[in-house]
Short mmCIF file of C-alpha atoms and ligand atoms in Angstrom, two decimals:
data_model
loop_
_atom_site.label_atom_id
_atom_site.label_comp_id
_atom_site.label_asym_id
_atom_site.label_seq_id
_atom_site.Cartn_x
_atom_site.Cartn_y
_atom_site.Cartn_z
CA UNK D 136 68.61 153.46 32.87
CA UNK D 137 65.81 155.19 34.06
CA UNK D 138 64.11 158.02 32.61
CA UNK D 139 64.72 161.00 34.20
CA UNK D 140 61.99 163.26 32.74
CA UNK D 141 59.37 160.26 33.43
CA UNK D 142 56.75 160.67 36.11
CA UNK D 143 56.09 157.09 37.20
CA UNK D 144 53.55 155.51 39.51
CA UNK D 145 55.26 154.95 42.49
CA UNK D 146 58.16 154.44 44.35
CA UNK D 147 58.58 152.62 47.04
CA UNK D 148 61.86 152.95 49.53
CA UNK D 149 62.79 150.42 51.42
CA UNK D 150 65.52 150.39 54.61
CA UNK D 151 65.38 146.25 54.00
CA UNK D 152 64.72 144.46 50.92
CA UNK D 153 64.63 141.00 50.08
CA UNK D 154 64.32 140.92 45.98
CA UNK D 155 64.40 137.42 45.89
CA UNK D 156 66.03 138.43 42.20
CA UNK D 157 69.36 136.12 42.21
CA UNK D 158 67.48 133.85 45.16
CA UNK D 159 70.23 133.93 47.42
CA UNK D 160 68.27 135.43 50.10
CA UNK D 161 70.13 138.47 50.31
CA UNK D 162 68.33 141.09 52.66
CA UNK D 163 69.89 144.64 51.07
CA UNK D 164 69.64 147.99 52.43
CA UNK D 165 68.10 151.64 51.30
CA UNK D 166 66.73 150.37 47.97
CA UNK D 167 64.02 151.81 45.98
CA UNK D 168 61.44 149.75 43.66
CA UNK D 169 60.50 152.14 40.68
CA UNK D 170 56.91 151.14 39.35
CA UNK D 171 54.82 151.74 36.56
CA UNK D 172 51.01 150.86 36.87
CA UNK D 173 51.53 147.25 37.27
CA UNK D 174 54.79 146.18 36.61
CA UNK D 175 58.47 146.94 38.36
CA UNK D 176 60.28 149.58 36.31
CA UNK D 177 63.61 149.16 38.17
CA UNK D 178 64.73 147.97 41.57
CA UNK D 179 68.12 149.06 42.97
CA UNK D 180 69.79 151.44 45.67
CA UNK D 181 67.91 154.72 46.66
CA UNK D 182 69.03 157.50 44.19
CA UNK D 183 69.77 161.34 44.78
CA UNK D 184 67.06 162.70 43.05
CA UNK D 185 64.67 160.58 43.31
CA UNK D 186 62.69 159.70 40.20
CA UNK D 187 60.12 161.60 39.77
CA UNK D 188 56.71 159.47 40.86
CA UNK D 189 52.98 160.43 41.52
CA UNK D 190 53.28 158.35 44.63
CA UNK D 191 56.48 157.85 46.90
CA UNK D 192 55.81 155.03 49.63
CA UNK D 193 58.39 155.19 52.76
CA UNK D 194 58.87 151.78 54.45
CA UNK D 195 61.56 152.37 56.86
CA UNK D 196 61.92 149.66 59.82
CA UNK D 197 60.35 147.54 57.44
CA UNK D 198 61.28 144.27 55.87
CA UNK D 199 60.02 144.76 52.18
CA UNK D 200 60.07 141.11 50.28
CA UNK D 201 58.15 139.81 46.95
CA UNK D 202 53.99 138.97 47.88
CA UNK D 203 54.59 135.29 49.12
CA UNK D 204 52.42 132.75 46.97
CA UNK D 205 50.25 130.05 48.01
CA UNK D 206 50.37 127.05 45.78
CA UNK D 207 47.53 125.17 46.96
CA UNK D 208 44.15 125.92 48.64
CA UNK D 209 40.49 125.73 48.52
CA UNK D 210 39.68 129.47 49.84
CA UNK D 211 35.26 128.94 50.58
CA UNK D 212 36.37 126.01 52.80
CA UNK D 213 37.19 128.73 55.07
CA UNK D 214 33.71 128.73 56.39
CA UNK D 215 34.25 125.07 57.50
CA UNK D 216 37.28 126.01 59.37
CA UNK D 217 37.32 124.46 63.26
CA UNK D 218 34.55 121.23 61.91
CA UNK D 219 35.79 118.18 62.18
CA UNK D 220 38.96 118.55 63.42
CA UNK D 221 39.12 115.30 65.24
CA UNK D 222 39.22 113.52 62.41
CA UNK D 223 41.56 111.95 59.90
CA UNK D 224 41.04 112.83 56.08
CA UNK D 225 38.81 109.86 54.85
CA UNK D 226 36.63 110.45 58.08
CA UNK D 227 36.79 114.31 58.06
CA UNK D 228 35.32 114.20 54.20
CA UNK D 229 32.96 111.69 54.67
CA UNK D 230 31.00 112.78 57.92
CA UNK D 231 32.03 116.60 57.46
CA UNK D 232 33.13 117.95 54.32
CA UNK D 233 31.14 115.93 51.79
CA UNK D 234 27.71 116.22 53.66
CA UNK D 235 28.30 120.20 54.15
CA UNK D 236 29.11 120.94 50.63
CA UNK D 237 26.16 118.94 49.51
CA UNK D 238 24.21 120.91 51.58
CA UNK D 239 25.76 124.56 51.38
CA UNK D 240 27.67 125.55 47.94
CA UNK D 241 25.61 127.88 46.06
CA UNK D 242 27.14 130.95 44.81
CA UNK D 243 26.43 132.79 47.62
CA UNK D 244 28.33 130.52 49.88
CA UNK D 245 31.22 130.90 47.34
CA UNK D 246 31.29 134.94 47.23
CA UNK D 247 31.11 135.34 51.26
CA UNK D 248 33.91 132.44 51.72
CA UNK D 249 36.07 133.99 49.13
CA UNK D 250 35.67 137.17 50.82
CA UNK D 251 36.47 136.07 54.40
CA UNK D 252 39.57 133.88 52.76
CA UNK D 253 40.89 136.98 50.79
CA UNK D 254 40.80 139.38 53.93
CA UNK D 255 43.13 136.57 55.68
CA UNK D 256 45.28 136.34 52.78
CA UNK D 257 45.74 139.91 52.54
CA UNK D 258 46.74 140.21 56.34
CA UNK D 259 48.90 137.28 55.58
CA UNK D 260 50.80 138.75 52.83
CA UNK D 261 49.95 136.63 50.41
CA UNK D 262 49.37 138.14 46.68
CA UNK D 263 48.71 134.61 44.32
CA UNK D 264 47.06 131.69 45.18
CA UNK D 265 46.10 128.70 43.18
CA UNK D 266 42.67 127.60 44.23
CA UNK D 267 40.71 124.19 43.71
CA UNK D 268 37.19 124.88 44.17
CA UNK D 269 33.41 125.33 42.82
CA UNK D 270 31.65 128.32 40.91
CA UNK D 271 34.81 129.10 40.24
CA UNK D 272 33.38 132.47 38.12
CA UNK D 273 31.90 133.76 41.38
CA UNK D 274 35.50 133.71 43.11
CA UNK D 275 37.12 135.48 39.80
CA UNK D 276 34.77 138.29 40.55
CA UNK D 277 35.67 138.89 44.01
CA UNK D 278 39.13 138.42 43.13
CA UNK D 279 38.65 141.00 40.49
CA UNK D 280 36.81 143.58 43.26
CA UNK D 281 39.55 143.10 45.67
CA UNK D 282 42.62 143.35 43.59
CA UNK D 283 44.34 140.07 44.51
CA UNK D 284 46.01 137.33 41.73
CA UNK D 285 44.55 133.70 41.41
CA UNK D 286 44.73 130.55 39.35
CA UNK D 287 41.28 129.41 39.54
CA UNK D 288 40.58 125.82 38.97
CA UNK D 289 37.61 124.53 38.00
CA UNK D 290 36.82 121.00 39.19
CA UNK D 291 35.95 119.02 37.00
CA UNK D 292 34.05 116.42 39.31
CA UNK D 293 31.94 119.70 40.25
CA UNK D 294 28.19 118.53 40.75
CA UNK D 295 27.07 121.75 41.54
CA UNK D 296 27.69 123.70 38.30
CA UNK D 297 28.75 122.48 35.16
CA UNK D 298 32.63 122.97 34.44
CA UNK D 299 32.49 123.54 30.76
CA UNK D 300 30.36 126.53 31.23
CA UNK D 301 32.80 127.83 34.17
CA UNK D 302 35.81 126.97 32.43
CA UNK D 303 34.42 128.55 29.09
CA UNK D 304 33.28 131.71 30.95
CA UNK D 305 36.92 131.72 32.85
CA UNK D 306 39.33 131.77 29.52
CA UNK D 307 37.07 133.78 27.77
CA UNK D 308 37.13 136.23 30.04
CA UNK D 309 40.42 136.30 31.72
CA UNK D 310 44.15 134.72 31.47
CA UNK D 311 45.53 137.36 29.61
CA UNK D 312 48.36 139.43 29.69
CA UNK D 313 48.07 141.84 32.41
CA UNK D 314 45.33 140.30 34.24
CA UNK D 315 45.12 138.66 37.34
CA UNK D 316 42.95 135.80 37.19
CA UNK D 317 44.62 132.55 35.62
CA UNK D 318 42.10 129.79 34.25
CA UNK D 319 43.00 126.21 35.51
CA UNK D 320 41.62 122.46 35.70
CA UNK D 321 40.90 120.94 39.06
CA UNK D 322 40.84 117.24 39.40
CA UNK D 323 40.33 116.20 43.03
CA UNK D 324 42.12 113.18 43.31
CA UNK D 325 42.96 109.94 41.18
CA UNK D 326 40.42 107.66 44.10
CA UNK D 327 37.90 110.16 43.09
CA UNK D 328 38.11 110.41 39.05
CA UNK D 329 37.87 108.15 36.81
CA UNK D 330 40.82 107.19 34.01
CA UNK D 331 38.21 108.54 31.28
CA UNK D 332 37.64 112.51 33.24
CA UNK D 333 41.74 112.25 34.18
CA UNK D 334 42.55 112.10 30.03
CA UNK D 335 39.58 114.45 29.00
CA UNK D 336 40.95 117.01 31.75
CA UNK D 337 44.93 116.33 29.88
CA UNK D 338 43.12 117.39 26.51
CA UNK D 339 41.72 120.31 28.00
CA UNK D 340 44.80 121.55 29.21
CA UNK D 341 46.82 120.91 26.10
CA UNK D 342 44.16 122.29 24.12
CA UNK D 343 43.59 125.37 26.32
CA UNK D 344 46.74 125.85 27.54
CA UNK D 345 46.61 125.80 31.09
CA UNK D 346 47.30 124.20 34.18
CA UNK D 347 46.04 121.26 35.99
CA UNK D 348 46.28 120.87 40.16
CA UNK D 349 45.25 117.78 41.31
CA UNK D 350 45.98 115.81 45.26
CA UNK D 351 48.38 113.32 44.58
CA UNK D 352 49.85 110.31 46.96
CA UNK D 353 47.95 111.94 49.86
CA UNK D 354 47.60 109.05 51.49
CA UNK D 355 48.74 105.19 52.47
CA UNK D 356 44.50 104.63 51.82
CA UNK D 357 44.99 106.13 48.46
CA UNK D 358 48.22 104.11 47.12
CA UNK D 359 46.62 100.98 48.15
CA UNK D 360 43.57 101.76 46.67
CA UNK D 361 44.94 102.55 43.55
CA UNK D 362 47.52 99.67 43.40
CA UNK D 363 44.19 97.85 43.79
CA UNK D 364 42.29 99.01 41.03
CA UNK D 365 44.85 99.92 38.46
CA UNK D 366 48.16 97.95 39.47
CA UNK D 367 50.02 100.80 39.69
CA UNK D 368 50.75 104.04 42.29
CA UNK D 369 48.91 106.85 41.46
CA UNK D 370 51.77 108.93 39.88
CA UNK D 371 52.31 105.99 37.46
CA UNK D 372 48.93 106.08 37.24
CA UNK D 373 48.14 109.87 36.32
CA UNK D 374 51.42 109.28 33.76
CA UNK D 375 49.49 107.06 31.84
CA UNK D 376 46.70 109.12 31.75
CA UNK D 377 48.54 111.99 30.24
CA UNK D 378 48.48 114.05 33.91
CA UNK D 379 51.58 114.58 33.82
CA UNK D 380 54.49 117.30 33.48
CA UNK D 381 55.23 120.84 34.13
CA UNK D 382 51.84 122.54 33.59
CA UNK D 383 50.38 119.89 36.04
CA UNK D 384 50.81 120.41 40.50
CA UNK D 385 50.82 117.90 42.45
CA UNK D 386 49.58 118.37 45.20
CA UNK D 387 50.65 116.59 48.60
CA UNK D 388 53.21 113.54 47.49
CA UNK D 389 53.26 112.38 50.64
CA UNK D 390 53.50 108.91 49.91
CA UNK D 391 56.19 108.51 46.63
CA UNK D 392 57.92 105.43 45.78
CA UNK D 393 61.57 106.49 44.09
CA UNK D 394 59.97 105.71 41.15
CA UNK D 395 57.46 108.06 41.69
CA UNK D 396 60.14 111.06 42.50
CA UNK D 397 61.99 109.39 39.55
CA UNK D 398 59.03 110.14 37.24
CA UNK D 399 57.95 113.67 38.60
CA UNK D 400 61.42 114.39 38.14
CA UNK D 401 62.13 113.31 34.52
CA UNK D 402 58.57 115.02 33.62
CA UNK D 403 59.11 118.39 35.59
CA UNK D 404 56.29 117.69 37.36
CA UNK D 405 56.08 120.51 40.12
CA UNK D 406 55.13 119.72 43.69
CA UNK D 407 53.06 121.36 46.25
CA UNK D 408 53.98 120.85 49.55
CA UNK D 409 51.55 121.27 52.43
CA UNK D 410 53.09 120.24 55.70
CA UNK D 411 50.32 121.48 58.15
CA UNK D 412 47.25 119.96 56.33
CA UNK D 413 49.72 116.64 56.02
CA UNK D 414 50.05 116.80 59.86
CA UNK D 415 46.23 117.96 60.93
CA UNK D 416 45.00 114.73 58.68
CA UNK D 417 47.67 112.40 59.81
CA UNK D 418 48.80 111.80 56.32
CA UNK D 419 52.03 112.17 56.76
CA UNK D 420 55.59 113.67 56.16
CA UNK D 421 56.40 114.40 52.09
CA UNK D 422 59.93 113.23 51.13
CA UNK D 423 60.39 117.30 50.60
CA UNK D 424 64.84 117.06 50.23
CA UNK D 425 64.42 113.84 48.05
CA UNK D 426 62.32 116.02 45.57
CA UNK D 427 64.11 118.76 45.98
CA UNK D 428 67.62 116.81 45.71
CA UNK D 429 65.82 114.82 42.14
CA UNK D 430 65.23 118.52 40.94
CA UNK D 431 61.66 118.79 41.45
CA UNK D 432 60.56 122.28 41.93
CA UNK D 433 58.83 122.59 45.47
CA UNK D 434 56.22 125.18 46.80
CA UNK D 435 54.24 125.54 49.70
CA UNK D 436 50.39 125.33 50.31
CA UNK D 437 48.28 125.73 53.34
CA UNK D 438 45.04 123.50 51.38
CA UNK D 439 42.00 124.52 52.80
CA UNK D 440 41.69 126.40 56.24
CA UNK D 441 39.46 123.51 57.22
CA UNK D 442 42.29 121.24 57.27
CA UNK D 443 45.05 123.98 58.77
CA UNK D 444 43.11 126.08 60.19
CA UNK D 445 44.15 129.11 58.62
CA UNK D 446 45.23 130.57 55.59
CA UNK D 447 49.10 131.59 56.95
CA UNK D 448 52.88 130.84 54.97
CA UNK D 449 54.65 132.29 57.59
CA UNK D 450 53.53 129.69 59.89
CA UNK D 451 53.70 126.95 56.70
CA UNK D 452 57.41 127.64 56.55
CA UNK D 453 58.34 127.18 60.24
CA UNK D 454 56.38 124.05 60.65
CA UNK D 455 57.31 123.01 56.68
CA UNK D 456 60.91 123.53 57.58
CA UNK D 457 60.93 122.15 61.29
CA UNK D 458 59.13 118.80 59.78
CA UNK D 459 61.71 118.16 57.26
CA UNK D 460 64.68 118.61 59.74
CA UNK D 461 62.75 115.86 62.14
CA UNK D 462 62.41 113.12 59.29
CA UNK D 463 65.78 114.08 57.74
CA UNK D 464 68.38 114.85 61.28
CA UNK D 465 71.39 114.34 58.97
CA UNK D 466 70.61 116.69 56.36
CA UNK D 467 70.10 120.94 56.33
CA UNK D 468 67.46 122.79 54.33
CA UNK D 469 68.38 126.51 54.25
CA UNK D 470 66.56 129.54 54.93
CA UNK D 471 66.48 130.42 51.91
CA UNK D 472 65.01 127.35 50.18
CA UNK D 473 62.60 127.67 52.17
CA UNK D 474 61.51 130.88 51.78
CA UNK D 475 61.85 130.50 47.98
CA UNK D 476 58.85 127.44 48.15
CA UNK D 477 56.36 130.81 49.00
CA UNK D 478 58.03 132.91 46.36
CA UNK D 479 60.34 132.33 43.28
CA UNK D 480 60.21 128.62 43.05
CA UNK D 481 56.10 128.68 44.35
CA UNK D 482 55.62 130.91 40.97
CA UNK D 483 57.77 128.29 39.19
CA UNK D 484 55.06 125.78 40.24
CA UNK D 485 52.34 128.02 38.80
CA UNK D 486 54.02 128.47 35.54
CA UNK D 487 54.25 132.36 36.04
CA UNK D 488 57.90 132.58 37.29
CA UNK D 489 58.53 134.91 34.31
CA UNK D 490 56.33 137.69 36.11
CA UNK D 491 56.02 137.00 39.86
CA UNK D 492 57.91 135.45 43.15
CA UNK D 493 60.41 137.89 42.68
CA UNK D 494 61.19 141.85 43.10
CA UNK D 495 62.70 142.27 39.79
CA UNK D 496 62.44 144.99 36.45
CA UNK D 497 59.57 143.40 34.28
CA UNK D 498 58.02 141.60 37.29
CA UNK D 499 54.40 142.53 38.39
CA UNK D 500 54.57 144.81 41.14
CA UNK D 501 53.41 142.52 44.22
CA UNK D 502 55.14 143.65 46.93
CA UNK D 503 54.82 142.99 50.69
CA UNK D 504 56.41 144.31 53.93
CA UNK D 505 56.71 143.52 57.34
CA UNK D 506 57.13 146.07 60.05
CA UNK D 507 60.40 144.66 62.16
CA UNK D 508 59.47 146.43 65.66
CA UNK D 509 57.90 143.24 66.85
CA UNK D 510 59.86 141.55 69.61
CA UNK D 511 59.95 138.48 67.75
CA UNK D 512 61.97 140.10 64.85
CA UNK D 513 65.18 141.39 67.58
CA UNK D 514 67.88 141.29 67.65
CA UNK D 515 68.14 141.57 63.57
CA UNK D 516 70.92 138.57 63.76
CA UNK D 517 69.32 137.26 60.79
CA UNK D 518 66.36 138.40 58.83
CA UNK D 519 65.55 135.39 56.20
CA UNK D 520 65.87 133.55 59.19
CA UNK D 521 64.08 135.41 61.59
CA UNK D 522 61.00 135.58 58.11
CA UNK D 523 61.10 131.56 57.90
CA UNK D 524 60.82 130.69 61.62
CA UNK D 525 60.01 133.85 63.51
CA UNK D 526 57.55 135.81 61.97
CA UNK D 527 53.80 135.17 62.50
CA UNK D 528 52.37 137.25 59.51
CA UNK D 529 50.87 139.63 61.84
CA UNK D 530 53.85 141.97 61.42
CA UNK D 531 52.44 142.20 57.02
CA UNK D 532 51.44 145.95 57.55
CA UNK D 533 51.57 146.77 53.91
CA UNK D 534 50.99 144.77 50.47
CA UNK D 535 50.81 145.45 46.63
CA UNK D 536 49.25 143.19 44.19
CA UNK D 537 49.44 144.54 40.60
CA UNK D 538 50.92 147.80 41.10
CA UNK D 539 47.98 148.30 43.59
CA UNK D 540 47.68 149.12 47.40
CA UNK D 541 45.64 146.78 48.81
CA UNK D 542 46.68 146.95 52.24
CA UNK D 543 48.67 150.30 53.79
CA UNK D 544 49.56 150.49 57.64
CA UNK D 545 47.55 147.18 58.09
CA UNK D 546 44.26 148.69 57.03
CA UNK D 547 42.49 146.82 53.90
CA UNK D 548 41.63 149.58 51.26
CA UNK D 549 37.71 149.78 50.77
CA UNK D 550 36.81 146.94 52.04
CA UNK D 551 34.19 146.93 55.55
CA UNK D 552 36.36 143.50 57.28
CA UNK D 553 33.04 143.80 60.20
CA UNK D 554 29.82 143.64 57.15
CA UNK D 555 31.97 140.12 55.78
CA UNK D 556 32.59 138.90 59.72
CA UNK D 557 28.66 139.17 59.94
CA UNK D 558 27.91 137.20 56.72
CA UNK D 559 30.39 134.68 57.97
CA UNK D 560 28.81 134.36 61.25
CA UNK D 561 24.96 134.09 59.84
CA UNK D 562 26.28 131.85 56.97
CA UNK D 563 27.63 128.96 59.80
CA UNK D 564 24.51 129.57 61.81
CA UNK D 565 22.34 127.67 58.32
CA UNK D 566 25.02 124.76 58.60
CA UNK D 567 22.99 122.34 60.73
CA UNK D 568 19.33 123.57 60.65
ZN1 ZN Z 1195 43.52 120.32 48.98
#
């Protein structure tokens, strides 16, 4: 019950909400979300009084749902975004990607990428991502001056800082309760470390406690390469290495024996699924309903906007969900399931379903909605449906993260979008001098 002599934070009242709470999909009608600071004090239908609040936040004709989470990405690489794009993934690192970064990361590379990335995020609706990327302190700061929630992981393959210090300076700093930013390990891939860095990076976890993300089975080049060199696929592989289990995403699994999904499966080894990047690379479709029929926990990822192009779930899910129905005509995947892959069971792959991914008491307060007087949103036949394969993200006109407003009536709070567009634009313009 709620206080009634309490003044909280805010309340929020919403004509449609999807909580996400039981994930059934369930869109509800004239609910309130009660909210202290940062967290969800209660969530249920629209009282008479109201509870007293500092703040009382109207969304009618709007679709209010939990901030959708992105499990995989590399947000600077948004600066690289329309290079390359002719190419397949062994091509598009080798004459693009590699040479670039060599050339460009420096923090100030990292700060203006983050900050073009988090402005698309933000206008996406998304709250959390889990990033893979370098000077990974640099991005915690600009995810601390905008407000947003990130696992950062540090890559341990980094040549351009050195990740002990970054990961040191990361869990001292932040991964506690009630903050934002989540320390992590980044390995890039099992072609690109060694057995050696893949078992120092599983004692780091254990000993630190935190998670690993790493691009698994990307490939047919990368199974055959690693049959090559160690016998074995590279989920076997990582296995034996001790890369392995819940606190470790694997990212991709586009090529998985059944004894691969067999052994994510027994381990609770979570899977990030990212269906565009898969397609733009010609890597291939992920055996998505085998995982998800084994038990593996799926979420989705848009990897970097260089291999996308953009930062965008809404479009994920359509083309996620489309894909799967092409490879797999005699079986359905549901609305709902898919919708859950950006929010209750993406958290679940982040170890943080306990506090995010859903609109529930306890539950940080990151909160999205979508204004429904787009033309693509009538009639109102079916909402989940109509958020899965309809909506574009443009219609995000409001978002939360943290009991904050980041984002109100599609305007970014404190932030100047046109002084980061310029740094973008002079940043690209150093590329190929
Ligand atoms: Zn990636």
């Amino acid at each position: 019950m709620l206080n009634k002599e309490k003044e909280f934070s805010k309340v929020i009242l919403c004509e449609y909400l999807l909580s996400m709470e039981g994930e059934d999909g369930k869109v509800k009608q004239n609910q309130m979300i009660v909210i202290e600071k940062n967290k969800i004090q209660f969530v249920g239908p629209v009282s008479n009084p109201l509870p007293k609040a500092k703040e009382v936040i109207r969304l009618n004709n709007h679709l209010v749902c939990p901030g959708l989470i992105n499990t995989h990405t590399h947000l600077p690489m948004v600066l690289f975004r329309g290079l390359g794009d002719h190419l397949t993934l062994k091509g598009w690192l080798e004459e693009i990607i590699f040479p670039l970064e060599k050339k460009m990361i420096n923090p100030d590379f990292i700060r203006v990428g983050t900050e073009l990335a988090l402005l698309e995020l933000i206008k996406n609706g998304i709250t959390t991502v889990c990033d893979m990327y370098f000077h990974t302190p640099v991005m915690a700061e600009v995810f601390e001056s905008y407000g947003l929630r990130g696992l950062l992981a540090v890559d341990m393959l980094s040549s351009f800082s050195d990740w002990k210090e970054d990961l040191d300076s990361l869990c001292n700093q932040y991964g506690k309760e009630n903050q934002r930013v989540y320390p992590a390990i980044a390995c890039h891939a099992p072609y690109t470390c060694e057995p050696d860095l893949l078992k120092l990076s599983a004692e780091e976890s254990e000993k630190r406690k935190i998670p690993i993300a790493i691009h698994v089975a990307e490939t047919e080049w990368e199974v055959s390469e690693i049959k090559k060199r160690y016998g074995k696929t590279p989920v076997a592989h990582l296995k034996d290495c001790g890369v392995i289990g819940p606190h470790c995403v694997f990212v991709h699994c586009v090529h998985l024996s059944e004894d691969d999904i067999n052994i994510m499966a027994e381990t609770n080894t979570p899977l990030s699924y990212n269906p565009e990047s898969n397609m733009k690379l010609s890597s291939g479709v992920a055996p998505i309903l085998k995982a998800l029929e084994k038990g593996i926990v799926v979420g989705m990822g848009t990897d970097g906007a260089a291999s996308n192009n953009d930062l965008n779930l809404f479009t994920e899910m359509d083309t996620g969900a489309k894909l799967q129905k092409l490879k797999n005509p005699d079986k359905t995947i549901e609305a709902k399931d898919i919708f859950s892959m950006v929010t209750s069971s993406a958290a679940k792959v982040l170890g943080l379903s306990h506090r995010i991914g859903k609109i529930q008491t306890g539950f940080f307060a990151d909160i999205i909605a979508l204004d429904l007087n787009h033309p693509n949103l009538y009639p109102r036949n079916n909402l989940l449906n109509h958020l899965v394969y309809s909506a574009s993200g443009r219609e995000v006109d409001f978002l939360m993260c943290h009991g904050k407003v980041l984002m109100k009536d599609s305007e970014i709070q404190g932030v100047d979008e046109f002084r980061i567009y310029a740094e973008a634009e002079l940043m690209r313009k150093t590329f190929f001098q």
